[in-house]
Coordinates of C-alpha atoms in Angstrom, one line a residue:
X1 CA -30.6 19.7 -87.8
X2 CA -34.0 19.3 -89.4
X3 CA -35.4 22.0 -87.1
X4 CA -32.5 24.2 -88.0
X5 CA -33.0 23.6 -91.7
X6 CA -36.6 24.6 -91.5
X7 CA -35.7 27.6 -89.6
X8 CA -33.3 28.9 -92.2
X9 CA -35.6 28.1 -95.1
X10 CA -38.5 29.9 -93.4
X11 CA -36.3 33.0 -93.0
X12 CA -34.9 32.9 -96.5
X13 CA -38.1 32.3 -98.4
X14 CA -40.1 34.9 -96.4
X15 CA -37.6 37.8 -96.7
X16 CA -35.7 37.0 -99.8
X17 CA -38.7 38.0 -102.0
X18 CA -38.8 41.5 -100.6
X19 CA -35.0 41.9 -100.7
X20 CA -34.7 40.7 -104.3
X21 CA -37.6 42.9 -105.4
X22 CA -35.8 45.9 -103.8
X23 CA -32.4 45.0 -105.2
X24 CA -33.2 43.9 -108.7
X25 CA -36.4 45.9 -109.4
X26 CA -36.5 49.0 -107.3
X27 CA -32.9 50.1 -107.5
X28 CA -32.7 50.0 -111.3
X29 CA -36.1 51.7 -111.5
X30 CA -34.9 54.5 -109.2
X31 CA -31.8 55.0 -111.2
X32 CA -33.8 55.1 -114.5
X33 CA -36.2 57.6 -112.9
X34 CA -33.3 59.9 -112.0
X35 CA -31.9 59.7 -115.5
X36 CA -35.4 60.5 -116.9
X37 CA -35.8 63.5 -114.6
X38 CA -32.5 64.8 -115.7
X39 CA -33.4 64.3 -119.4
X40 CA -36.8 66.1 -118.9
X41 CA -35.1 69.0 -117.1
X42 CA -32.6 69.3 -119.9
X43 CA -35.4 69.4 -122.5
X44 CA -37.3 72.0 -120.6
X45 CA -34.4 74.4 -121.0
X46 CA -34.8 74.4 -124.8
X47 CA -38.4 73.5 -125.3
X48 CA -40.5 76.0 -127.2
X49 CA -43.5 77.7 -125.5
X50 CA -46.8 75.8 -125.7
X51 CA -49.7 76.9 -127.9
X52 CA -53.1 78.0 -126.9
X53 CA -55.2 75.6 -124.9
X54 CA -57.5 73.3 -126.9
X55 CA -61.0 72.6 -125.7
X56 CA -61.2 69.9 -123.1
X57 CA -62.2 66.5 -124.5
X58 CA -62.9 63.4 -122.4
X59 CA -60.6 60.4 -122.8
X60 CA -61.8 57.5 -125.0
X61 CA -64.5 55.5 -123.3
X62 CA -65.1 58.1 -120.5
X63 CA -68.3 60.1 -120.7
X64 CA -70.1 62.2 -118.1
X65 CA -73.4 63.5 -119.2
X66 CA -73.2 67.2 -119.6
X67 CA -69.6 67.8 -120.5
X68 CA -67.4 69.9 -118.2
X69 CA -66.3 73.2 -119.6
X70 CA -62.8 73.5 -121.0
X71 CA -60.3 74.0 -118.3
X72 CA -58.7 76.9 -120.1
X73 CA -55.1 75.9 -119.6
X74 CA -52.5 77.3 -122.0
X75 CA -49.7 74.8 -121.7
X76 CA -46.3 75.3 -120.1
X77 CA -45.8 78.9 -121.3
X78 CA -44.8 80.6 -118.1
X79 CA -42.8 80.3 -114.9
X80 CA -44.8 79.7 -111.8
X81 CA -44.1 83.3 -110.6
X82 CA -45.2 84.8 -114.0
X83 CA -48.4 82.7 -114.0
X84 CA -49.3 83.8 -110.5
X85 CA -48.7 87.5 -111.3
X86 CA -51.1 87.4 -114.4
X87 CA -54.3 87.2 -112.4
X88 CA -56.0 88.9 -109.4
X89 CA -55.7 86.7 -106.3
X90 CA -56.6 86.3 -102.6
X91 CA -53.7 85.3 -100.4
X92 CA -53.8 82.1 -98.3
X93 CA -51.9 82.0 -95.0
X94 CA -52.4 79.3 -92.4
X95 CA -50.1 77.4 -90.0
X96 CA -49.8 74.7 -92.7
X97 CA -50.5 76.4 -96.0
X98 CA -49.4 79.4 -98.0
X99 CA -50.4 80.5 -101.5
X100 CA -53.4 82.2 -103.1
X101 CA -56.8 81.7 -104.7
X102 CA -57.0 82.6 -108.4
X103 CA -60.1 84.9 -108.8
X104 CA -60.3 83.7 -112.4
X105 CA -62.2 80.5 -112.0
X106 CA -61.9 80.7 -108.2
X107 CA -59.2 78.1 -108.6
X108 CA -56.9 76.7 -105.9
X109 CA -53.8 76.7 -108.1
X110 CA -51.1 78.2 -105.8
X111 CA -50.5 76.2 -102.7
X112 CA -47.4 75.3 -100.7
X113 CA -47.0 73.2 -97.6
X114 CA -45.2 75.3 -95.0
X115 CA -44.3 72.4 -92.7
X116 CA -42.5 70.3 -95.3
X117 CA -39.3 70.8 -97.3
X118 CA -37.9 69.1 -100.4
X119 CA -34.9 67.7 -98.6
X120 CA -33.6 67.2 -95.0
X121 CA -31.8 70.6 -95.4
X122 CA -33.8 73.0 -93.3
X123 CA -33.0 75.7 -95.8
X124 CA -34.3 73.8 -98.8
X125 CA -37.6 75.1 -100.5
X126 CA -40.9 74.2 -99.0
X127 CA -43.0 71.7 -100.8
X128 CA -45.1 73.1 -103.7
X129 CA -48.4 71.2 -104.2
X130 CA -50.5 73.3 -106.6
X131 CA -49.3 75.4 -109.5
X132 CA -51.3 77.4 -112.2
X133 CA -52.5 75.8 -115.4
X134 CA -50.0 77.6 -117.7
X135 CA -46.9 76.2 -116.0
X136 CA -45.2 72.9 -116.9
X137 CA -46.2 71.5 -113.4
X138 CA -49.8 72.6 -113.5
X139 CA -51.8 71.1 -110.7
X140 CA -55.0 72.6 -109.4
X141 CA -58.5 72.1 -108.0
X142 CA -61.5 73.9 -109.4
X143 CA -65.3 74.0 -108.5
X144 CA -67.9 75.4 -110.9
X145 CA -71.3 75.0 -112.5
X146 CA -72.8 73.8 -115.8
X147 CA -75.7 76.0 -116.9
X148 CA -79.1 74.4 -117.4
X149 CA -82.4 75.8 -118.5
X150 CA -82.9 79.5 -117.6
X151 CA -79.5 79.8 -115.9
X152 CA -77.6 82.0 -118.3
X153 CA -73.8 82.0 -117.9
X154 CA -72.7 79.7 -115.1
X155 CA -69.3 80.3 -113.3
X156 CA -66.6 78.2 -114.8
X157 CA -62.8 78.2 -115.4
X158 CA -62.8 81.6 -117.1
X159 CA -65.2 83.4 -114.8
X160 CA -63.7 86.3 -112.9
X161 CA -65.1 86.4 -109.4
X162 CA -65.4 89.5 -107.3
X163 CA -63.9 89.6 -103.8
X164 CA -66.8 90.6 -101.7
X165 CA -65.5 90.1 -98.1
X166 CA -62.1 89.5 -96.5
X167 CA -58.7 90.2 -97.9
X168 CA -56.8 87.1 -96.9
X169 CA -57.8 83.5 -96.2
X170 CA -56.6 82.4 -92.8
X171 CA -57.8 79.9 -90.2
X172 CA -59.7 82.6 -88.5
X173 CA -60.8 84.7 -91.4
X174 CA -62.8 83.2 -94.4
X175 CA -63.2 85.1 -97.6
X176 CA -66.3 85.5 -99.7
X177 CA -66.5 85.8 -103.5
X178 CA -69.4 86.7 -105.7
X179 CA -70.6 86.5 -109.3
X180 CA -73.8 87.7 -110.8
X181 CA -74.7 86.7 -114.4
X182 CA -76.9 88.3 -117.1
X183 CA -79.9 86.1 -116.1
X184 CA -80.1 87.5 -112.6
X185 CA -78.4 84.5 -110.8
X186 CA -76.1 85.5 -108.0
X187 CA -73.4 83.0 -106.9
X188 CA -71.9 83.7 -103.5
X189 CA -68.9 81.6 -102.5
X190 CA -67.6 81.5 -98.9
X191 CA -64.2 79.8 -98.5
X192 CA -62.8 78.8 -95.1
X193 CA -59.9 76.7 -94.0
X194 CA -58.9 74.8 -90.9
X195 CA -55.4 74.8 -89.4
X196 CA -54.4 71.8 -91.5
X197 CA -55.4 71.0 -95.1
X198 CA -59.2 71.1 -95.5
X199 CA -60.8 73.9 -97.4
X200 CA -64.6 74.3 -97.1
X201 CA -66.4 75.9 -100.0
X202 CA -70.0 77.0 -99.3
X203 CA -71.9 78.3 -102.3
X204 CA -75.2 80.1 -102.1
X205 CA -77.2 80.5 -105.4
X206 CA -79.9 83.2 -105.4
X207 CA -82.3 83.5 -108.3
X208 CA -83.2 87.1 -108.9
X209 CA -85.0 86.4 -112.2
X210 CA -88.7 85.7 -112.9
X211 CA -88.1 82.1 -114.1
X212 CA -86.7 79.0 -112.6
X213 CA -83.0 78.2 -113.3
X214 CA -81.1 74.9 -113.0
X215 CA -77.4 74.4 -112.6
X216 CA -75.2 71.3 -112.2
X217 CA -72.2 71.7 -109.8
X218 CA -68.9 70.1 -110.9
X219 CA -65.5 69.8 -109.5
X220 CA -62.1 68.6 -110.8
X221 CA -58.5 68.1 -109.8
X222 CA -56.2 68.4 -112.8
X223 CA -52.5 67.8 -112.9
X224 CA -50.0 67.7 -115.8
X225 CA -47.2 65.4 -114.5
X226 CA -46.9 62.1 -112.7
X227 CA -45.1 62.0 -109.3
X228 CA -41.3 62.2 -109.5
X229 CA -40.9 59.3 -107.1
X230 CA -40.9 55.8 -108.8
X231 CA -44.0 53.8 -108.6
X232 CA -43.7 50.7 -106.3
X233 CA -45.9 47.7 -105.6
X234 CA -46.3 48.4 -101.9
X235 CA -47.7 51.9 -102.5
X236 CA -50.5 53.2 -104.6
X237 CA -50.0 56.5 -106.4
X238 CA -52.7 57.8 -108.8
X239 CA -56.4 58.1 -108.8
X240 CA -58.5 56.9 -105.8
X241 CA -61.9 57.5 -104.2
X242 CA -64.7 56.1 -102.1
X243 CA -67.7 56.3 -104.4
X244 CA -70.8 56.5 -102.2
X245 CA -71.3 56.9 -98.5
X246 CA -70.9 53.2 -97.9
X247 CA -68.7 52.5 -100.9
X248 CA -65.4 50.7 -101.0
X249 CA -62.1 52.2 -102.0
X250 CA -61.4 52.5 -105.8
X251 CA -57.8 52.8 -107.0
X252 CA -56.5 53.4 -110.5
X253 CA -52.9 53.8 -111.5
X254 CA -51.9 56.5 -114.0
X255 CA -50.9 53.9 -116.6
X256 CA -54.3 52.3 -116.5
X257 CA -56.1 55.6 -117.0
X258 CA -53.8 56.5 -119.8
X259 CA -55.0 53.4 -121.7
X260 CA -58.6 53.9 -120.9
X261 CA -60.4 56.3 -118.6
X262 CA -62.6 55.1 -115.8
X263 CA -66.2 56.1 -115.3
X264 CA -67.5 55.4 -111.8
X265 CA -71.1 54.5 -110.9
X266 CA -73.5 57.3 -110.0
X267 CA -73.5 57.7 -106.2
X268 CA -74.4 59.9 -103.3
X269 CA -71.7 60.6 -100.7
X270 CA -68.0 59.8 -100.8
X271 CA -65.0 61.5 -102.3
X272 CA -62.5 61.3 -105.2
X273 CA -58.9 62.5 -105.6
X274 CA -55.3 62.0 -106.7
X275 CA -52.6 60.8 -104.4
X276 CA -48.9 60.8 -104.3
X277 CA -46.7 59.0 -101.8
X278 CA -46.9 61.7 -99.2
X279 CA -49.3 64.3 -100.6
X280 CA -52.8 64.2 -101.9
X281 CA -55.7 66.4 -103.3
X282 CA -59.3 65.3 -102.9
X283 CA -62.8 66.6 -103.5
X284 CA -65.7 65.8 -101.3
X285 CA -68.9 66.6 -103.3
X286 CA -72.1 67.8 -101.7
X287 CA -73.1 64.7 -99.8
X288 CA -76.9 64.9 -100.4
X289 CA -76.9 65.1 -104.2
X290 CA -76.1 62.2 -106.5
X291 CA -73.1 62.7 -108.8
X292 CA -71.2 61.1 -111.7
X293 CA -67.4 60.8 -111.5
X294 CA -64.5 59.8 -113.7
X295 CA -60.8 59.4 -113.8
X296 CA -59.4 60.7 -117.1
X297 CA -56.3 61.3 -119.2
X298 CA -56.3 64.0 -121.8
X299 CA -53.7 64.0 -124.6
X300 CA -55.0 67.0 -126.6
X301 CA -52.8 70.1 -126.1
X302 CA -51.1 69.8 -122.7
X303 CA -51.3 66.2 -121.6
X304 CA -53.0 66.0 -118.2
X305 CA -54.7 63.7 -115.7
X306 CA -58.0 64.6 -114.1
X307 CA -60.4 63.3 -111.4
X308 CA -63.7 65.1 -111.7
X309 CA -67.4 64.8 -110.6
X310 CA -70.7 66.4 -111.8
X311 CA -73.7 66.5 -109.5
X312 CA -77.2 66.2 -110.7
X313 CA -78.7 69.6 -111.5
X314 CA -80.3 71.6 -108.8
X315 CA -83.3 73.9 -109.6
X316 CA -83.7 77.4 -108.0
X317 CA -87.1 78.8 -108.1
X318 CA -87.6 82.6 -108.8
X319 CA -86.8 84.7 -105.8
X320 CA -85.4 81.6 -103.9
X321 CA -81.9 80.6 -102.8
X322 CA -80.2 77.2 -102.4
X323 CA -76.9 76.4 -100.8
X324 CA -74.2 73.7 -101.4
X325 CA -71.1 72.7 -99.5
X326 CA -68.0 71.1 -101.1
X327 CA -64.8 70.1 -99.3
X328 CA -61.3 70.4 -100.9
X329 CA -58.4 68.5 -99.2
X330 CA -54.9 69.6 -100.4
X331 CA -52.0 68.7 -98.3
X332 CA -49.8 66.1 -96.5
X333 CA -51.2 62.7 -95.6
X334 CA -50.6 63.0 -91.9
X335 CA -52.2 60.1 -90.2
X336 CA -53.8 61.9 -87.2
X337 CA -55.2 64.6 -89.5
X338 CA -56.6 62.3 -92.2
X339 CA -58.1 60.0 -89.5
X340 CA -59.6 63.1 -87.8
X341 CA -61.3 64.1 -91.0
X342 CA -62.8 60.6 -91.5
X343 CA -66.0 59.2 -90.4
X344 CA -64.8 56.3 -88.3
X345 CA -67.1 55.1 -85.5
X346 CA -65.8 51.5 -85.5
X347 CA -64.3 49.9 -82.4
X348 CA -60.9 50.1 -84.1
X349 CA -61.2 53.8 -84.8
X350 CA -62.5 54.5 -81.3
X351 CA -59.6 52.5 -79.7
X352 CA -56.9 54.4 -81.5
X353 CA -58.6 57.7 -81.1
X354 CA -58.4 57.1 -77.3
X355 CA -54.7 56.1 -77.6
X356 CA -54.0 59.4 -79.4
X357 CA -55.8 61.2 -76.6
X358 CA -55.8 65.0 -76.9
X359 CA -53.3 64.9 -79.7
X360 CA -56.1 64.9 -82.3
X361 CA -58.3 67.5 -80.6
X362 CA -57.1 70.2 -82.9
X363 CA -58.3 68.3 -86.0
X364 CA -61.8 69.3 -87.0
X365 CA -64.0 66.4 -87.9
X366 CA -65.7 66.5 -91.3
X367 CA -67.2 63.0 -91.1
X368 CA -65.9 62.2 -94.6
X369 CA -66.8 58.5 -95.3
X370 CA -63.7 56.3 -95.1
X371 CA -61.3 59.2 -95.6
X372 CA -58.6 57.4 -93.7
X373 CA -58.1 55.2 -96.8
X374 CA -56.4 58.2 -98.4
X375 CA -53.3 56.6 -96.7
X376 CA -52.4 53.3 -98.3
X377 CA -52.3 50.9 -95.3
X378 CA -52.5 47.9 -97.7
X379 CA -54.4 44.6 -97.4
X380 CA -52.9 43.9 -94.0
X381 CA -54.1 47.2 -92.5
X382 CA -54.9 45.3 -89.2
X383 CA -51.1 44.9 -88.8
X384 CA -49.9 48.2 -90.3
X385 CA -52.2 50.5 -88.5
X386 CA -51.6 49.2 -85.0
X387 CA -47.8 49.1 -85.8
X388 CA -47.9 52.8 -86.7
X389 CA -50.0 53.8 -83.8
X390 CA -47.6 52.0 -81.4
X391 CA -44.6 53.7 -82.9
X392 CA -46.4 57.0 -82.9
X393 CA -47.3 56.5 -79.2
X394 CA -43.6 56.0 -78.4
X395 CA -42.5 58.9 -80.6
X396 CA -44.7 61.2 -78.6
X397 CA -43.1 60.0 -75.4
X398 CA -39.4 60.1 -76.5
X399 CA -39.5 62.6 -79.5
X400 CA -37.4 60.4 -81.8
X401 CA -38.9 57.9 -84.3
X402 CA -35.7 55.9 -84.3
X403 CA -35.9 55.3 -80.6
X404 CA -39.6 54.6 -81.1
X405 CA -38.7 51.8 -83.5
X406 CA -36.4 50.3 -80.9
X407 CA -39.1 50.4 -78.3
X408 CA -41.7 49.0 -80.7
X409 CA -39.3 46.1 -81.4
X410 CA -39.1 45.4 -77.7
X411 CA -42.9 45.3 -77.4
X412 CA -43.1 42.9 -80.4
X413 CA -40.4 40.7 -78.9
X414 CA -42.4 40.6 -75.6
X415 CA -45.6 39.7 -77.5
X416 CA -43.8 36.8 -79.3
X417 CA -41.8 35.8 -76.2
X418 CA -43.9 32.7 -75.4
X419 CA -43.5 31.4 -79.0
X420 CA -39.8 32.4 -79.1
X421 CA -39.3 30.4 -75.8
X422 CA -40.8 27.4 -77.4
X423 CA -38.7 27.9 -80.5
X424 CA -35.4 28.1 -78.6
X425 CA -36.5 25.4 -76.2
X426 CA -37.1 23.1 -79.2
X427 CA -33.7 24.0 -80.6
X428 CA -32.1 23.3 -77.3
X429 CA -33.8 19.9 -77.1
X430 CA -32.7 19.1 -80.6
X431 CA -29.1 19.8 -79.6
X432 CA -29.4 17.5 -76.7
X433 CA -30.6 14.8 -79.0
X434 CA -27.6 15.1 -81.4
X435 CA -25.6 12.2 -79.9
X436 CA -28.7 9.9 -80.2
X437 CA -29.3 11.2 -83.8
X438 CA -25.7 10.3 -84.7
X439 CA -26.2 6.8 -83.2
X440 CA -29.4 6.4 -85.3
X441 CA -27.5 7.5 -88.5
X442 CA -24.7 5.0 -87.8
X443 CA -27.2 2.3 -87.1
X444 CA -29.4 2.7 -90.2
X445 CA -26.8 3.8 -92.7
X446 CA -28.5 4.2 -96.1
X447 CA -31.9 3.0 -94.9
X448 CA -33.6 6.4 -95.1
X449 CA -37.1 5.1 -94.4
X450 CA -35.9 3.3 -91.2
X451 CA -33.9 6.3 -90.1
X452 CA -37.0 8.6 -90.6
X453 CA -39.2 6.2 -88.6
X454 CA -36.7 5.9 -85.8
X455 CA -36.2 9.7 -85.7
X456 CA -39.9 10.3 -85.4
X457 CA -40.1 7.8 -82.6
X458 CA -37.3 9.5 -80.8
X459 CA -39.1 12.8 -81.2
X460 CA -42.2 11.3 -79.7
X461 CA -40.4 9.7 -76.8
X462 CA -38.5 12.9 -76.0
X463 CA -41.6 15.1 -76.6
X464 CA -39.9 17.2 -79.2
X465 CA -41.8 19.0 -82.0
X466 CA -39.3 19.4 -84.9
X467 CA -41.3 22.2 -86.6
X468 CA -41.9 24.2 -83.4
X469 CA -39.0 26.4 -84.2
X470 CA -40.5 27.6 -87.5
X471 CA -43.8 29.0 -86.2
X472 CA -42.4 32.0 -84.4
X473 CA -40.5 32.9 -87.6
X474 CA -43.5 32.5 -89.8
X475 CA -45.7 34.5 -87.4
X476 CA -43.2 37.4 -87.3
X477 CA -43.2 37.8 -91.1
X478 CA -46.3 40.0 -91.1
X479 CA -44.6 42.2 -88.5
X480 CA -41.6 42.6 -90.8
X481 CA -43.9 43.6 -93.8
X482 CA -46.0 45.8 -91.6
X483 CA -43.0 47.7 -90.4
X484 CA -41.6 48.0 -94.0
X485 CA -45.0 49.4 -95.1
X486 CA -45.2 51.9 -92.2
X487 CA -41.7 53.2 -92.7
X488 CA -42.2 53.5 -96.5
X489 CA -45.7 55.1 -96.8
X490 CA -46.2 57.3 -93.7
X491 CA -45.1 60.9 -93.9
X492 CA -44.3 60.9 -90.3
X493 CA -41.2 58.9 -91.2
X494 CA -40.2 61.3 -93.9
X495 CA -37.1 63.2 -92.9
X496 CA -37.4 61.8 -89.3
X497 CA -33.9 61.7 -87.8
X498 CA -32.3 59.1 -85.6
X499 CA -28.8 59.9 -84.2
X500 CA -25.6 60.8 -85.9
X501 CA -25.6 60.5 -89.7
X502 CA -29.1 59.1 -90.0
X503 CA -31.2 62.2 -90.8
X504 CA -34.0 60.4 -92.6
X505 CA -35.3 57.1 -91.4
X506 CA -37.3 56.6 -94.6
X507 CA -34.2 56.8 -96.8
X508 CA -31.2 54.4 -97.0
X509 CA -28.2 54.9 -94.8
X510 CA -26.3 57.7 -96.7
X511 CA -22.9 56.3 -95.9
X512 CA -21.1 53.7 -98.0
X513 CA -17.9 51.8 -97.7
X514 CA -17.0 52.5 -101.3
X515 CA -16.1 56.1 -100.4
X516 CA -14.9 55.2 -96.9
X517 CA -18.1 56.3 -95.4
X518 CA -17.9 59.9 -96.7
X519 CA -14.2 60.5 -96.4
X520 CA -13.7 60.3 -100.2
X521 CA -15.5 63.0 -102.3
X522 CA -17.6 60.9 -104.6
X523 CA -20.9 58.9 -104.5
X524 CA -21.0 55.1 -104.9
X525 CA -23.1 53.4 -107.6
X526 CA -26.5 52.3 -106.3
X527 CA -25.7 48.6 -106.5
X528 CA -22.6 49.1 -104.3
X529 CA -24.3 51.3 -101.8
X530 CA -23.6 49.8 -98.4
X531 CA -23.7 52.0 -95.3
X532 CA -22.7 51.6 -91.7
X533 CA -26.1 50.4 -90.4
X534 CA -26.5 47.6 -93.0
X535 CA -23.0 46.4 -92.0
X536 CA -24.1 46.5 -88.3
X537 CA -27.2 44.5 -89.2
X538 CA -25.1 42.0 -91.2
X539 CA -22.8 41.5 -88.2
X540 CA -25.7 40.9 -85.8
X541 CA -27.2 38.5 -88.2
X542 CA -23.9 36.7 -88.5
X543 CA -23.6 36.4 -84.7
X544 CA -27.1 35.2 -84.4
X545 CA -26.6 32.4 -86.9
X546 CA -23.3 31.5 -85.2
X547 CA -25.2 30.8 -82.0
X548 CA -25.7 27.3 -83.4
X549 CA -23.3 24.8 -85.0
X550 CA -22.8 24.9 -88.7
X551 CA -25.1 22.4 -90.4
X552 CA -23.3 19.3 -91.6
X553 CA -25.2 19.3 -94.9
X554 CA -23.1 21.3 -97.5
X555 CA -26.1 23.1 -99.0
X556 CA -27.4 24.2 -95.6
X557 CA -23.8 25.2 -94.6
X558 CA -23.5 27.3 -97.7
X559 CA -26.8 29.1 -96.9
X560 CA -25.7 29.4 -93.3
X561 CA -22.4 31.1 -94.3
X562 CA -23.5 33.4 -97.1
X563 CA -27.0 34.5 -95.9
X564 CA -25.7 37.4 -93.7
X565 CA -23.5 38.8 -96.5
X566 CA -26.2 38.6 -99.1
X567 CA -28.8 40.2 -96.8
X568 CA -26.3 42.9 -95.9
X569 CA -25.8 44.1 -99.5
X570 CA -29.5 43.8 -100.3
X571 CA -30.5 45.8 -97.2
X572 CA -28.1 48.6 -98.2
X573 CA -30.8 50.2 -100.3
X574 CA -33.6 49.7 -97.7
X575 CA -34.9 52.5 -95.5
X576 CA -32.5 53.1 -92.6
X577 CA -35.4 52.7 -90.1
X578 CA -36.0 49.1 -91.3
X579 CA -32.3 48.2 -91.1
X580 CA -32.1 49.6 -87.6
X581 CA -35.1 47.5 -86.6
X582 CA -33.5 44.4 -88.0
X583 CA -30.2 45.0 -86.3
X584 CA -31.9 45.7 -83.0
X585 CA -34.2 42.7 -83.4
X586 CA -31.2 40.4 -84.1
X587 CA -29.4 41.7 -81.0
X588 CA -32.4 41.1 -78.8
X589 CA -32.8 37.6 -80.3
X590 CA -29.1 36.8 -79.4
X591 CA -29.7 37.8 -75.8
X592 CA -33.0 36.0 -75.6
X593 CA -31.6 32.8 -77.1
X594 CA -28.6 32.9 -74.8
X595 CA -30.8 33.1 -71.7
X596 CA -33.2 30.4 -72.8
X597 CA -30.3 28.0 -73.9
X598 CA -28.6 28.6 -70.6
X599 CA -31.8 27.9 -68.7
X600 CA -32.1 24.5 -70.6
X601 CA -28.5 23.6 -69.8
X602 CA -27.4 23.8 -73.5
X603 CA -24.0 25.0 -74.4
X604 CA -23.9 28.3 -76.3
X605 CA -21.9 27.7 -79.4
X606 CA -21.2 31.3 -80.4
X607 CA -17.6 31.6 -79.1
X608 CA -16.6 28.2 -80.3
X609 CA -18.0 28.8 -83.7
X610 CA -16.2 32.1 -84.0
X611 CA -12.9 30.4 -83.0
X612 CA -13.4 27.7 -85.5
X613 CA -13.5 30.2 -88.3
X614 CA -9.8 31.1 -87.6
X615 CA -8.6 27.7 -86.5
X616 CA -6.3 26.1 -89.0
X617 CA -7.9 23.0 -90.5
X618 CA -5.8 19.8 -90.2
X619 CA -4.1 18.7 -93.4
X620 CA -5.3 15.4 -94.9
X621 CA -2.8 12.5 -94.3
X622 CA -1.3 10.9 -97.3

């Protein structure tokens, strides 16, 4: 019984934290977020048009020498369609992206992700990533220059570029823009794009004057609104970057930057950006020139968040030309794509590149330092990354992520089979010792010290390790968290169907017993949401626990009886993929335990325990 108690406590303590966090923190937060979105949408219907844009001022405590020019935004004064129609543009059309480049400022401010939709409905709108500055959801990337000595007017947010070559940006056809200022400097910008989400901006600066000129390149990503999804502990959303070619990842949440902006150390190499749960925008500055960078929040005029950099000035001699290359990532955080863009020559990266095989051959490598950290794998990346790669491997074999989860569970069970065998063998031995344990209890009565010593001696004689049953549970805790992380953060799980009513493994089971699993025409409150798969999971957990006798201790017995029901309700709001994993894992555990117990000659208590639930208890004699 001591072994059983440790087993239950290990399960309860390890998992209850996550469940309670989801049930008591995440669910109310999601509900509050929905109400806030509804309130904002209602206000937007009656809000007056914004005023003219104020000059851009850095947040308190954030300074970058040589201030960036004002971004020129005008506030939320137009619809997206109206804002796009105001300026001359160059169309973008690739397998993954659609939209246009604004010739005013050469901005990337109109970008949609063709392969992703807002909901599981195939007719729902595709995801909009970038929008122009004078819309309420303004979000854009901009590259420009700050004029130095002898440079004249440098191209910035209000500069109107001329389309010099090409009429549409596609994977096969780059476009070239040009701008010549009054001082004789000609800026030529060639923009190309791969089949995924990386834009390459190659600038050539030619000095046609008789004097040297210096300019400082800058880049910024600006957005007006925070993500609509609620912020959670297991996922970072906000500012991030790797500052320097050998730098470590820097992450800053929106709330922290609102209080005080962040200035990063001067560095050479690396990247900066803003990330959502599934989407991101990032800038990779010229990697051979040192730069300053910052994460800022501006409250003047239209409130906005901004990640920007400014390179040290470059000097162009008379009659000479210099060139610079900047990368702009704007798109979905697909694992194979992001990994392909990264510079990863470690054994780990090489191993999983080989596992992916030719699948990543269509991803052009840009050798961006540690760009794979754009995806939040967490502190336990050495569990989460392999877990995803294994699931992705099975997905490419069977074409269904739900089935891939089932197959991954089998692999995990096989890996832990030796430990599980020891666990169940220990439990079987403990059961065989129950008659002797009862004799010891009768012999020592209230002498707890004597009982403990005699019990330990019995364990030693019979070669039983009473804590052996806890180690497999403790070692599988990281697997549970890794799977939770993978299902929650990877875009590959977004809108991934299983079978039947499960159309999105990253979302909770959409059915609920309150409306008779969809037969009644209303939605259940969040705290009462309990679908078919959580109920299946609860049943498998109940059966697994009934494989063993109910503990004689009243506290343990209460935990034994109520744990499946409590976990069932708490898991009702968890991603369906995780619930399916748990139900399948329980089922495999029942089969495994039955085989091992039978091998050790121990009676399987499941059917007797189930019968005892419906057996009438004898009435006490008077």
